[in-house]
Amino acid sequence: MQFEKTPGWLDWYAGPSKPRFTLPAGAVDAHCHVFGPGAEFPYAPERKYTPCDASKAQLFALRDHLGFARNVVVQATCHGADNRAMVDACKASSGRARGVATVRRSITDQELQDLHAAGVRGVRFNFVKRLVDFTPKDELLEIANRIAPLGWHVVIYFEAVDLPELWDFFTALPTTVVVDHMGRPDVSKPIDGPEFELFVKFMRENSNVWSKVSCPERLSVTGPKALDDEQNAYRDVVPFARRIVEQFPDRVLWGTDWPHPNLKDHMPDDGLLVDFIPHIAPTAELQRKLLVDNPMRLYWPEEC
């Protein structure tokens, strides 16, 4: 099957630089995706965008180039609840990838067991309205209660302005809850303003809540961009991410977000994205927690 990319789609950055920052041994890229290839794993009819292909082989080549040891492959919305591309990547990784799936209420217990055997350890609930259609919260809560006995967690993707209305639902979830990209704060607002303070409170009052401190390229307003050997990229995001890392060092994760779906402004050099890490996790201890200890505890607990 042939797929036509969404007009204006930005393809991932070819030939990324080698990071100057040396990742700690065993580092995990805890948020990345595969797209198709569409000829092998067709994109979902209900998708809101059609991406370029981004294969497992290309993802694993990037992993090795950047210096990561492992990946967590998160189901992309362009594949809907058809998890085959993500599962295929996990199975091909020789145990070096885990997955986060999108599932519907209709999934059977056997299908959940099969996903677990393939390496899936979580499900993602997406509340970003431009990316997905609405799913009733009672359906999501039912799914969360079914995956809890497997030891899985729930990944939640939402925008900062929506946290107040989602708070009660999020705090009712019976699993570990992992927030994508710090709940997408508006970094043009004060770091001690009410919007980000509410997110900090959310983490402080709920010890089962973790956060990915990833995607500065999505959050930044003033840059500079991770291009042209820029060593201080996305400076306006640094205080927000660093605050979460320093305040909750045992509940943070980081990932490249390769191949960076739906970016409109620019496509970052993934090597320079890795060089962003020491700005938000300035000590070796914080770096090890962020990149090794925390993701291993969540995705490979049997090895801890």
PDB file of C-alpha atoms in Angstrom:
ATOM      1  CA  MET A   1       0.000   0.000   0.000  1.00  0.00           C
ATOM      2  CA  GLN A   2       1.275   3.483  -0.902  1.00  0.00           C
ATOM      3  CA  PHE A   3       0.895   6.406   1.495  1.00  0.00           C
ATOM      4  CA  GLU A   4       1.234  10.100   0.681  1.00  0.00           C
ATOM      5  CA  LYS A   5       2.895  12.122   3.448  1.00  0.00           C
ATOM      6  CA  THR A   6       0.948  14.963   5.015  1.00  0.00           C
ATOM      7  CA  PRO A   7       1.821  18.168   3.091  1.00  0.00           C
ATOM      8  CA  GLY A   8       4.641  20.030   4.821  1.00  0.00           C
ATOM      9  CA  TRP A   9       5.757  16.964   6.791  1.00  0.00           C
ATOM     10  CA  LEU A  10       9.307  17.301   8.118  1.00  0.00           C
ATOM     11  CA  ASP A  11      11.380  14.128   7.780  1.00  0.00           C
ATOM     12  CA  TRP A  12      13.766  13.157  10.566  1.00  0.00           C
ATOM     13  CA  TYR A  13      17.285  14.611  10.510  1.00  0.00           C
ATOM     14  CA  ALA A  14      19.628  12.582   8.316  1.00  0.00           C
ATOM     15  CA  GLY A  15      23.237  12.288   9.451  1.00  0.00           C
ATOM     16  CA  PRO A  16      22.953  13.483  13.063  1.00  0.00           C
ATOM     17  CA  SER A  17      26.103  14.642  14.798  1.00  0.00           C
ATOM     18  CA  LYS A  18      27.936  12.547  17.359  1.00  0.00           C
ATOM     19  CA  PRO A  19      27.018  13.872  20.819  1.00  0.00           C
ATOM     20  CA  ARG A  20      29.751  15.589  22.805  1.00  0.00           C
ATOM     21  CA  PHE A  21      28.046  14.390  25.973  1.00  0.00           C
ATOM     22  CA  THR A  22      28.949  10.773  26.678  1.00  0.00           C
ATOM     23  CA  LEU A  23      25.900   8.884  27.872  1.00  0.00           C
ATOM     24  CA  PRO A  24      26.352   6.649  30.929  1.00  0.00           C
ATOM     25  CA  ALA A  25      26.741   2.940  30.182  1.00  0.00           C
ATOM     26  CA  GLY A  26      23.353   1.289  29.777  1.00  0.00           C
ATOM     27  CA  ALA A  27      21.485   4.510  28.903  1.00  0.00           C
ATOM     28  CA  VAL A  28      17.883   4.124  27.706  1.00  0.00           C
ATOM     29  CA  ASP A  29      16.148   6.253  25.081  1.00  0.00           C
ATOM     30  CA  ALA A  30      12.819   6.038  26.898  1.00  0.00           C
ATOM     31  CA  HIS A  31      10.604   7.730  24.298  1.00  0.00           C
ATOM     32  CA  CYS A  32      10.871   7.041  20.571  1.00  0.00           C
ATOM     33  CA  HIS A  33       8.682   5.706  17.780  1.00  0.00           C
ATOM     34  CA  VAL A  34       8.641   3.661  14.601  1.00  0.00           C
ATOM     35  CA  PHE A  35       6.509   4.607  11.603  1.00  0.00           C
ATOM     36  CA  GLY A  36       5.629   1.657   9.402  1.00  0.00           C
ATOM     37  CA  PRO A  37       7.214   1.212   6.938  1.00  0.00           C
ATOM     38  CA  GLY A  38       3.756   1.760   5.511  1.00  0.00           C
ATOM     39  CA  ALA A  39       4.138  -0.977   2.892  1.00  0.00           C
ATOM     40  CA  GLU A  40       4.662  -3.511   5.686  1.00  0.00           C
ATOM     41  CA  PHE A  41       2.672  -1.969   8.531  1.00  0.00           C
ATOM     42  CA  PRO A  42      -0.067   0.255   7.055  1.00  0.00           C
ATOM     43  CA  TYR A  43      -1.016   3.486   8.778  1.00  0.00           C
ATOM     44  CA  ALA A  44      -4.394   3.559  10.511  1.00  0.00           C
ATOM     45  CA  PRO A  45      -7.426   4.774   8.545  1.00  0.00           C
ATOM     46  CA  GLU A  46      -8.415   7.071  11.434  1.00  0.00           C
ATOM     47  CA  ARG A  47      -4.976   8.750  11.661  1.00  0.00           C
ATOM     48  CA  LYS A  48      -4.719  12.545  11.892  1.00  0.00           C
ATOM     49  CA  TYR A  49      -1.444  12.654   9.925  1.00  0.00           C
ATOM     50  CA  THR A  50       0.556  10.517   7.485  1.00  0.00           C
ATOM     51  CA  PRO A  51       4.266  10.447   8.354  1.00  0.00           C
ATOM     52  CA  CYS A  52       7.416   9.494   6.524  1.00  0.00           C
ATOM     53  CA  ASP A  53       8.534   5.914   7.114  1.00  0.00           C
ATOM     54  CA  ALA A  54      10.894   5.430  10.078  1.00  0.00           C
ATOM     55  CA  SER A  55      11.889   1.795  10.435  1.00  0.00           C
ATOM     56  CA  LYS A  56      13.183  -0.262  13.332  1.00  0.00           C
ATOM     57  CA  ALA A  57      16.543  -0.655  11.573  1.00  0.00           C
ATOM     58  CA  GLN A  58      16.860   3.133  11.313  1.00  0.00           C
ATOM     59  CA  LEU A  59      15.883   3.521  14.975  1.00  0.00           C
ATOM     60  CA  PHE A  60      18.442   0.954  16.121  1.00  0.00           C
ATOM     61  CA  ALA A  61      21.148   2.587  13.986  1.00  0.00           C
ATOM     62  CA  LEU A  62      20.398   5.912  15.696  1.00  0.00           C
ATOM     63  CA  ARG A  63      20.485   4.187  19.113  1.00  0.00           C
ATOM     64  CA  ASP A  64      23.981   2.910  18.415  1.00  0.00           C
ATOM     65  CA  HIS A  65      25.210   6.176  16.877  1.00  0.00           C
ATOM     66  CA  LEU A  66      24.082   8.270  19.854  1.00  0.00           C
ATOM     67  CA  GLY A  67      25.414   5.784  22.422  1.00  0.00           C
ATOM     68  CA  PHE A  68      22.190   4.413  23.905  1.00  0.00           C
ATOM     69  CA  ALA A  69      21.951   0.768  24.944  1.00  0.00           C
ATOM     70  CA  ARG A  70      18.162   0.376  24.821  1.00  0.00           C
ATOM     71  CA  ASN A  71      14.921   1.914  23.564  1.00  0.00           C
ATOM     72  CA  VAL A  72      11.348   2.279  24.744  1.00  0.00           C
ATOM     73  CA  VAL A  73       9.202   2.338  21.599  1.00  0.00           C
ATOM     74  CA  VAL A  74       5.957   4.237  22.150  1.00  0.00           C
ATOM     75  CA  GLN A  75       3.002   3.510  19.874  1.00  0.00           C
ATOM     76  CA  ALA A  76       2.552   6.365  17.431  1.00  0.00           C
ATOM     77  CA  THR A  77      -0.940   7.753  16.915  1.00  0.00           C
ATOM     78  CA  CYS A  78      -0.646   7.293  13.138  1.00  0.00           C
ATOM     79  CA  HIS A  79      -0.900   3.535  13.785  1.00  0.00           C
ATOM     80  CA  GLY A  80      -3.961   3.804  16.036  1.00  0.00           C
ATOM     81  CA  ALA A  81      -4.385   0.637  18.122  1.00  0.00           C
ATOM     82  CA  ASP A  82      -2.603  -1.532  15.544  1.00  0.00           C
ATOM     83  CA  ASN A  83       0.564  -2.227  17.524  1.00  0.00           C
ATOM     84  CA  ARG A  84       2.263  -4.484  14.977  1.00  0.00           C
ATOM     85  CA  ALA A  85       5.061  -2.109  13.945  1.00  0.00           C
ATOM     86  CA  MET A  86       5.967  -1.347  17.572  1.00  0.00           C
ATOM     87  CA  VAL A  87       5.782  -5.037  18.552  1.00  0.00           C
ATOM     88  CA  ASP A  88       7.925  -5.994  15.564  1.00  0.00           C
ATOM     89  CA  ALA A  89      10.597  -3.526  16.709  1.00  0.00           C
ATOM     90  CA  CYS A  90      10.559  -4.926  20.243  1.00  0.00           C
ATOM     91  CA  LYS A  91      10.834  -8.506  19.011  1.00  0.00           C
ATOM     92  CA  ALA A  92      13.722  -7.633  16.686  1.00  0.00           C
ATOM     93  CA  SER A  93      15.719  -5.860  19.417  1.00  0.00           C
ATOM     94  CA  SER A  94      17.197  -8.926  21.156  1.00  0.00           C
ATOM     95  CA  GLY A  95      15.678  -7.745  24.425  1.00  0.00           C
ATOM     96  CA  ARG A  96      16.985  -4.190  24.065  1.00  0.00           C
ATOM     97  CA  ALA A  97      13.580  -2.579  23.478  1.00  0.00           C
ATOM     98  CA  ARG A  98      10.372  -2.392  25.438  1.00  0.00           C
ATOM     99  CA  GLY A  99       7.072  -1.053  24.172  1.00  0.00           C
ATOM    100  CA  VAL A 100       4.148   1.153  25.151  1.00  0.00           C
ATOM    101  CA  ALA A 101       0.934   0.192  23.340  1.00  0.00           C
ATOM    102  CA  THR A 102      -2.374   1.770  22.448  1.00  0.00           C
ATOM    103  CA  VAL A 103      -5.247  -0.603  23.195  1.00  0.00           C
ATOM    104  CA  ARG A 104      -9.015  -0.535  22.999  1.00  0.00           C
ATOM    105  CA  ARG A 105     -11.564  -1.888  25.450  1.00  0.00           C
ATOM    106  CA  SER A 106     -12.191  -4.824  23.085  1.00  0.00           C
ATOM    107  CA  ILE A 107      -8.680  -6.265  23.539  1.00  0.00           C
ATOM    108  CA  THR A 108      -8.704  -9.819  24.905  1.00  0.00           C
ATOM    109  CA  ASP A 109      -6.727 -11.092  27.892  1.00  0.00           C
ATOM    110  CA  GLN A 110      -4.743 -13.312  25.524  1.00  0.00           C
ATOM    111  CA  GLU A 111      -3.854 -10.337  23.343  1.00  0.00           C
ATOM    112  CA  LEU A 112      -2.617  -8.489  26.432  1.00  0.00           C
ATOM    113  CA  GLN A 113      -0.503 -11.523  27.370  1.00  0.00           C
ATOM    114  CA  ASP A 114       0.908 -11.633  23.840  1.00  0.00           C
ATOM    115  CA  LEU A 115       1.843  -7.950  24.033  1.00  0.00           C
ATOM    116  CA  HIS A 116       3.534  -8.571  27.385  1.00  0.00           C
ATOM    117  CA  ALA A 117       5.527 -11.468  25.937  1.00  0.00           C
ATOM    118  CA  ALA A 118       6.644  -9.196  23.092  1.00  0.00           C
ATOM    119  CA  GLY A 119       7.989  -6.624  25.563  1.00  0.00           C
ATOM    120  CA  VAL A 120       5.127  -4.201  26.094  1.00  0.00           C
ATOM    121  CA  ARG A 121       5.084  -2.714  29.594  1.00  0.00           C
ATOM    122  CA  GLY A 122       2.577   0.116  29.367  1.00  0.00           C
ATOM    123  CA  VAL A 123      -0.339   1.718  27.541  1.00  0.00           C
ATOM    124  CA  ARG A 124      -0.631   5.301  26.368  1.00  0.00           C
ATOM    125  CA  PHE A 125      -3.676   7.507  26.868  1.00  0.00           C
ATOM    126  CA  ASN A 126      -3.571  10.564  24.616  1.00  0.00           C
ATOM    127  CA  PHE A 127      -5.605  13.651  25.521  1.00  0.00           C
ATOM    128  CA  VAL A 128      -4.134  16.009  22.903  1.00  0.00           C
ATOM    129  CA  LYS A 129      -7.250  16.765  20.930  1.00  0.00           C
ATOM    130  CA  ARG A 130      -5.550  17.550  17.600  1.00  0.00           C
ATOM    131  CA  LEU A 131      -3.937  14.091  17.577  1.00  0.00           C
ATOM    132  CA  VAL A 132      -6.689  11.674  18.578  1.00  0.00           C
ATOM    133  CA  ASP A 133     -10.427  11.285  18.848  1.00  0.00           C
ATOM    134  CA  PHE A 134     -12.006  11.367  22.299  1.00  0.00           C
ATOM    135  CA  THR A 135     -12.146   8.096  24.263  1.00  0.00           C
ATOM    136  CA  PRO A 136     -14.553   7.930  27.236  1.00  0.00           C
ATOM    137  CA  LYS A 137     -12.765   7.963  30.580  1.00  0.00           C
ATOM    138  CA  ASP A 138     -14.668   4.921  31.842  1.00  0.00           C
ATOM    139  CA  GLU A 139     -13.173   2.933  28.964  1.00  0.00           C
ATOM    140  CA  LEU A 140      -9.671   4.162  29.797  1.00  0.00           C
ATOM    141  CA  LEU A 141     -10.122   3.346  33.493  1.00  0.00           C
ATOM    142  CA  GLU A 142     -11.318  -0.134  32.574  1.00  0.00           C
ATOM    143  CA  ILE A 143      -8.191  -0.647  30.468  1.00  0.00           C
ATOM    144  CA  ALA A 144      -5.984   0.637  33.312  1.00  0.00           C
ATOM    145  CA  ASN A 145      -7.551  -1.823  35.745  1.00  0.00           C
ATOM    146  CA  ARG A 146      -6.958  -4.685  33.313  1.00  0.00           C
ATOM    147  CA  ILE A 147      -3.277  -3.899  32.734  1.00  0.00           C
ATOM    148  CA  ALA A 148      -2.461  -3.230  36.404  1.00  0.00           C
ATOM    149  CA  PRO A 149      -2.073  -6.951  37.277  1.00  0.00           C
ATOM    150  CA  LEU A 150       0.533  -7.255  34.503  1.00  0.00           C
ATOM    151  CA  GLY A 151       2.682  -4.662  36.262  1.00  0.00           C
ATOM    152  CA  TRP A 152       2.256  -2.228  33.383  1.00  0.00           C
ATOM    153  CA  HIS A 153       1.995   1.542  33.715  1.00  0.00           C
ATOM    154  CA  VAL A 154      -0.086   4.214  31.992  1.00  0.00           C
ATOM    155  CA  VAL A 155       1.572   6.926  29.897  1.00  0.00           C
ATOM    156  CA  ILE A 156      -0.495  10.118  29.658  1.00  0.00           C
ATOM    157  CA  TYR A 157      -0.086  12.818  27.032  1.00  0.00           C
ATOM    158  CA  PHE A 158      -1.882  16.105  27.629  1.00  0.00           C
ATOM    159  CA  GLU A 159      -1.368  19.852  27.484  1.00  0.00           C
ATOM    160  CA  ALA A 160      -0.802  21.977  30.566  1.00  0.00           C
ATOM    161  CA  VAL A 161      -4.061  23.912  30.300  1.00  0.00           C
ATOM    162  CA  ASP A 162      -6.016  20.638  30.517  1.00  0.00           C
ATOM    163  CA  LEU A 163      -4.498  19.346  33.764  1.00  0.00           C
ATOM    164  CA  PRO A 164      -7.153  20.845  36.086  1.00  0.00           C
ATOM    165  CA  GLU A 165     -10.036  19.053  34.343  1.00  0.00           C
ATOM    166  CA  LEU A 166      -8.064  15.777  34.054  1.00  0.00           C
ATOM    167  CA  TRP A 167      -6.665  15.790  37.614  1.00  0.00           C
ATOM    168  CA  ASP A 168      -9.351  13.575  39.201  1.00  0.00           C
ATOM    169  CA  PHE A 169      -9.111  11.002  36.419  1.00  0.00           C
ATOM    170  CA  PHE A 170      -5.318  10.873  36.548  1.00  0.00           C
ATOM    171  CA  THR A 171      -5.241  10.482  40.326  1.00  0.00           C
ATOM    172  CA  ALA A 172      -7.752   7.608  40.101  1.00  0.00           C
ATOM    173  CA  LEU A 173      -5.464   5.510  37.897  1.00  0.00           C
ATOM    174  CA  PRO A 174      -4.345   2.333  39.734  1.00  0.00           C
ATOM    175  CA  THR A 175      -0.859   2.098  38.203  1.00  0.00           C
ATOM    176  CA  THR A 176       2.356   4.030  37.899  1.00  0.00           C
ATOM    177  CA  VAL A 177       1.550   7.031  35.685  1.00  0.00           C
ATOM    178  CA  VAL A 178       4.161   8.502  33.333  1.00  0.00           C
ATOM    179  CA  VAL A 179       3.563  11.999  31.949  1.00  0.00           C
ATOM    180  CA  ASP A 180       4.869  12.734  28.478  1.00  0.00           C
ATOM    181  CA  HIS A 181       7.028  15.851  28.114  1.00  0.00           C
ATOM    182  CA  MET A 182       6.174  17.424  31.508  1.00  0.00           C
ATOM    183  CA  GLY A 183       2.559  17.890  30.430  1.00  0.00           C
ATOM    184  CA  ARG A 184       3.637  20.328  27.712  1.00  0.00           C
ATOM    185  CA  PRO A 185       4.174  23.488  29.807  1.00  0.00           C
ATOM    186  CA  ASP A 186       4.026  26.911  28.213  1.00  0.00           C
ATOM    187  CA  VAL A 187       7.659  27.880  28.808  1.00  0.00           C
ATOM    188  CA  SER A 188       6.927  31.520  28.006  1.00  0.00           C
ATOM    189  CA  LYS A 189       5.104  31.658  31.350  1.00  0.00           C
ATOM    190  CA  PRO A 190       6.945  31.915  34.699  1.00  0.00           C
ATOM    191  CA  ILE A 191       8.418  28.703  36.072  1.00  0.00           C
ATOM    192  CA  ASP A 192       6.864  29.588  39.440  1.00  0.00           C
ATOM    193  CA  GLY A 193       3.552  30.598  37.869  1.00  0.00           C
ATOM    194  CA  PRO A 194       0.286  28.782  38.647  1.00  0.00           C
ATOM    195  CA  GLU A 195       0.328  26.524  35.572  1.00  0.00           C
ATOM    196  CA  PHE A 196       3.702  24.857  36.184  1.00  0.00           C
ATOM    197  CA  GLU A 197       3.239  24.939  39.953  1.00  0.00           C
ATOM    198  CA  LEU A 198       0.118  22.830  39.463  1.00  0.00           C
ATOM    199  CA  PHE A 199       2.165  20.232  37.579  1.00  0.00           C
ATOM    200  CA  VAL A 200       4.816  20.190  40.322  1.00  0.00           C
ATOM    201  CA  LYS A 201       2.032  19.760  42.878  1.00  0.00           C
ATOM    202  CA  PHE A 202       0.616  16.888  40.799  1.00  0.00           C
ATOM    203  CA  MET A 203       3.947  15.081  41.029  1.00  0.00           C
ATOM    204  CA  ARG A 204       4.576  16.012  44.662  1.00  0.00           C
ATOM    205  CA  GLU A 205       1.184  14.798  45.906  1.00  0.00           C
ATOM    206  CA  ASN A 206       1.118  11.600  43.833  1.00  0.00           C
ATOM    207  CA  SER A 207       4.178   9.430  44.339  1.00  0.00           C
ATOM    208  CA  ASN A 208       3.110   7.099  41.508  1.00  0.00           C
ATOM    209  CA  VAL A 209       3.486   9.906  38.940  1.00  0.00           C
ATOM    210  CA  TRP A 210       6.661  10.081  36.837  1.00  0.00           C
ATOM    211  CA  SER A 211       7.566  12.531  34.087  1.00  0.00           C
ATOM    212  CA  LYS A 212       9.524  12.460  30.868  1.00  0.00           C
ATOM    213  CA  VAL A 213      11.619  15.618  30.658  1.00  0.00           C
ATOM    214  CA  SER A 214      11.879  15.249  26.914  1.00  0.00           C
ATOM    215  CA  CYS A 215      10.903  17.160  23.761  1.00  0.00           C
ATOM    216  CA  PRO A 216      12.443  20.593  24.339  1.00  0.00           C
ATOM    217  CA  GLU A 217      12.177  21.026  20.561  1.00  0.00           C
ATOM    218  CA  ARG A 218       8.364  20.941  20.948  1.00  0.00           C
ATOM    219  CA  LEU A 219       8.201  23.202  23.975  1.00  0.00           C
ATOM    220  CA  SER A 220      10.760  25.898  23.181  1.00  0.00           C
ATOM    221  CA  VAL A 221       9.540  29.344  22.162  1.00  0.00           C
ATOM    222  CA  THR A 222      12.819  31.232  21.858  1.00  0.00           C
ATOM    223  CA  GLY A 223      15.306  28.418  21.142  1.00  0.00           C
ATOM    224  CA  PRO A 224      18.009  28.373  19.973  1.00  0.00           C
ATOM    225  CA  LYS A 225      17.363  25.286  17.870  1.00  0.00           C
ATOM    226  CA  ALA A 226      19.389  22.071  18.070  1.00  0.00           C
ATOM    227  CA  LEU A 227      21.047  22.699  14.718  1.00  0.00           C
ATOM    228  CA  ASP A 228      24.431  23.888  13.409  1.00  0.00           C
ATOM    229  CA  ASP A 229      26.454  22.612  16.395  1.00  0.00           C
ATOM    230  CA  GLU A 230      24.402  24.678  18.889  1.00  0.00           C
ATOM    231  CA  GLN A 231      25.564  23.607  22.372  1.00  0.00           C
ATOM    232  CA  ASN A 232      22.979  25.576  24.357  1.00  0.00           C
ATOM    233  CA  ALA A 233      19.803  24.621  22.559  1.00  0.00           C
ATOM    234  CA  TYR A 234      16.305  25.353  23.883  1.00  0.00           C
ATOM    235  CA  ARG A 235      17.525  27.455  26.792  1.00  0.00           C
ATOM    236  CA  ASP A 236      13.996  28.511  27.708  1.00  0.00           C
ATOM    237  CA  VAL A 237      13.038  24.874  28.471  1.00  0.00           C
ATOM    238  CA  VAL A 238      16.066  24.122  30.680  1.00  0.00           C
ATOM    239  CA  PRO A 239      14.767  25.632  33.970  1.00  0.00           C
ATOM    240  CA  PHE A 240      11.495  23.701  33.728  1.00  0.00           C
ATOM    241  CA  ALA A 241      13.082  20.325  33.004  1.00  0.00           C
ATOM    242  CA  ARG A 242      15.902  20.850  35.496  1.00  0.00           C
ATOM    243  CA  ARG A 243      13.432  21.660  38.261  1.00  0.00           C
ATOM    244  CA  ILE A 244      11.585  18.371  37.686  1.00  0.00           C
ATOM    245  CA  VAL A 245      14.833  16.367  37.510  1.00  0.00           C
ATOM    246  CA  GLU A 246      16.213  17.892  40.715  1.00  0.00           C
ATOM    247  CA  GLN A 247      12.951  17.732  42.655  1.00  0.00           C
ATOM    248  CA  PHE A 248      11.929  14.205  41.555  1.00  0.00           C
ATOM    249  CA  PRO A 249      15.224  12.500  40.598  1.00  0.00           C
ATOM    250  CA  ASP A 250      13.852   8.975  40.983  1.00  0.00           C
ATOM    251  CA  ARG A 251      10.769   9.560  38.817  1.00  0.00           C
ATOM    252  CA  VAL A 252      12.103  11.097  35.605  1.00  0.00           C
ATOM    253  CA  LEU A 253      12.842   9.653  32.163  1.00  0.00           C
ATOM    254  CA  TRP A 254      14.324  11.072  28.968  1.00  0.00           C
ATOM    255  CA  GLY A 255      13.900  10.172  25.314  1.00  0.00           C
ATOM    256  CA  THR A 256      14.765  11.519  21.891  1.00  0.00           C
ATOM    257  CA  ASP A 257      11.188  11.391  20.532  1.00  0.00           C
ATOM    258  CA  TRP A 258      12.726  10.256  17.214  1.00  0.00           C
ATOM    259  CA  PRO A 259      11.483  10.556  14.483  1.00  0.00           C
ATOM    260  CA  HIS A 260       9.785  13.651  15.944  1.00  0.00           C
ATOM    261  CA  PRO A 261       6.232  13.432  14.590  1.00  0.00           C
ATOM    262  CA  ASN A 262       4.371  16.577  13.589  1.00  0.00           C
ATOM    263  CA  LEU A 263       7.120  19.119  14.103  1.00  0.00           C
ATOM    264  CA  LYS A 264       6.290  22.219  12.085  1.00  0.00           C
ATOM    265  CA  ASP A 265       9.162  24.613  12.663  1.00  0.00           C
ATOM    266  CA  HIS A 266      12.397  22.613  12.344  1.00  0.00           C
ATOM    267  CA  MET A 267      13.808  19.109  12.676  1.00  0.00           C
ATOM    268  CA  PRO A 268      16.475  18.839  15.393  1.00  0.00           C
ATOM    269  CA  ASP A 269      19.861  17.157  15.100  1.00  0.00           C
ATOM    270  CA  ASP A 270      19.468  14.209  17.493  1.00  0.00           C
ATOM    271  CA  GLY A 271      23.115  14.384  18.521  1.00  0.00           C
ATOM    272  CA  LEU A 272      22.602  17.941  19.727  1.00  0.00           C
ATOM    273  CA  LEU A 273      19.436  16.837  21.552  1.00  0.00           C
ATOM    274  CA  VAL A 274      21.586  14.426  23.581  1.00  0.00           C
ATOM    275  CA  ASP A 275      23.859  17.365  24.392  1.00  0.00           C
ATOM    276  CA  PHE A 276      20.811  19.019  26.010  1.00  0.00           C
ATOM    277  CA  ILE A 277      20.809  16.382  28.790  1.00  0.00           C
ATOM    278  CA  PRO A 278      23.636  17.722  31.022  1.00  0.00           C
ATOM    279  CA  HIS A 279      21.917  21.114  31.087  1.00  0.00           C
ATOM    280  CA  ILE A 280      18.877  19.572  32.824  1.00  0.00           C
ATOM    281  CA  ALA A 281      20.685  16.819  34.772  1.00  0.00           C
ATOM    282  CA  PRO A 282      23.958  18.512  35.727  1.00  0.00           C
ATOM    283  CA  THR A 283      25.545  15.804  37.888  1.00  0.00           C
ATOM    284  CA  ALA A 284      26.663  12.266  37.084  1.00  0.00           C
ATOM    285  CA  GLU A 285      24.275  10.929  39.732  1.00  0.00           C
ATOM    286  CA  LEU A 286      21.270  12.722  38.249  1.00  0.00           C
ATOM    287  CA  GLN A 287      22.278  11.608  34.752  1.00  0.00           C
ATOM    288  CA  ARG A 288      22.518   7.992  35.843  1.00  0.00           C
ATOM    289  CA  LYS A 289      19.089   8.079  37.516  1.00  0.00           C
ATOM    290  CA  LEU A 290      17.477   9.789  34.513  1.00  0.00           C
ATOM    291  CA  LEU A 291      19.026   7.624  31.820  1.00  0.00           C
ATOM    292  CA  VAL A 292      19.739   4.252  33.434  1.00  0.00           C
ATOM    293  CA  ASP A 293      18.345   3.527  36.893  1.00  0.00           C
ATOM    294  CA  ASN A 294      14.823   4.888  36.446  1.00  0.00           C
ATOM    295  CA  PRO A 295      14.037   3.422  33.002  1.00  0.00           C
ATOM    296  CA  MET A 296      15.555   0.078  33.993  1.00  0.00           C
ATOM    297  CA  ARG A 297      13.388  -0.027  37.120  1.00  0.00           C
ATOM    298  CA  LEU A 298      10.268   0.702  35.084  1.00  0.00           C
ATOM    299  CA  TYR A 299      10.891  -1.375  31.946  1.00  0.00           C
ATOM    300  CA  TRP A 300      13.428  -4.070  32.901  1.00  0.00           C
ATOM    301  CA  PRO A 301      12.769  -4.619  36.640  1.00  0.00           C
ATOM    302  CA  GLU A 302      13.835  -8.240  36.346  1.00  0.00           C
ATOM    303  CA  GLU A 303      17.395  -7.011  35.662  1.00  0.00           C
ATOM    304  CA  CYS A 304      17.519  -4.584  38.591  1.00  0.00           C
TER     305      CYS A 304
END
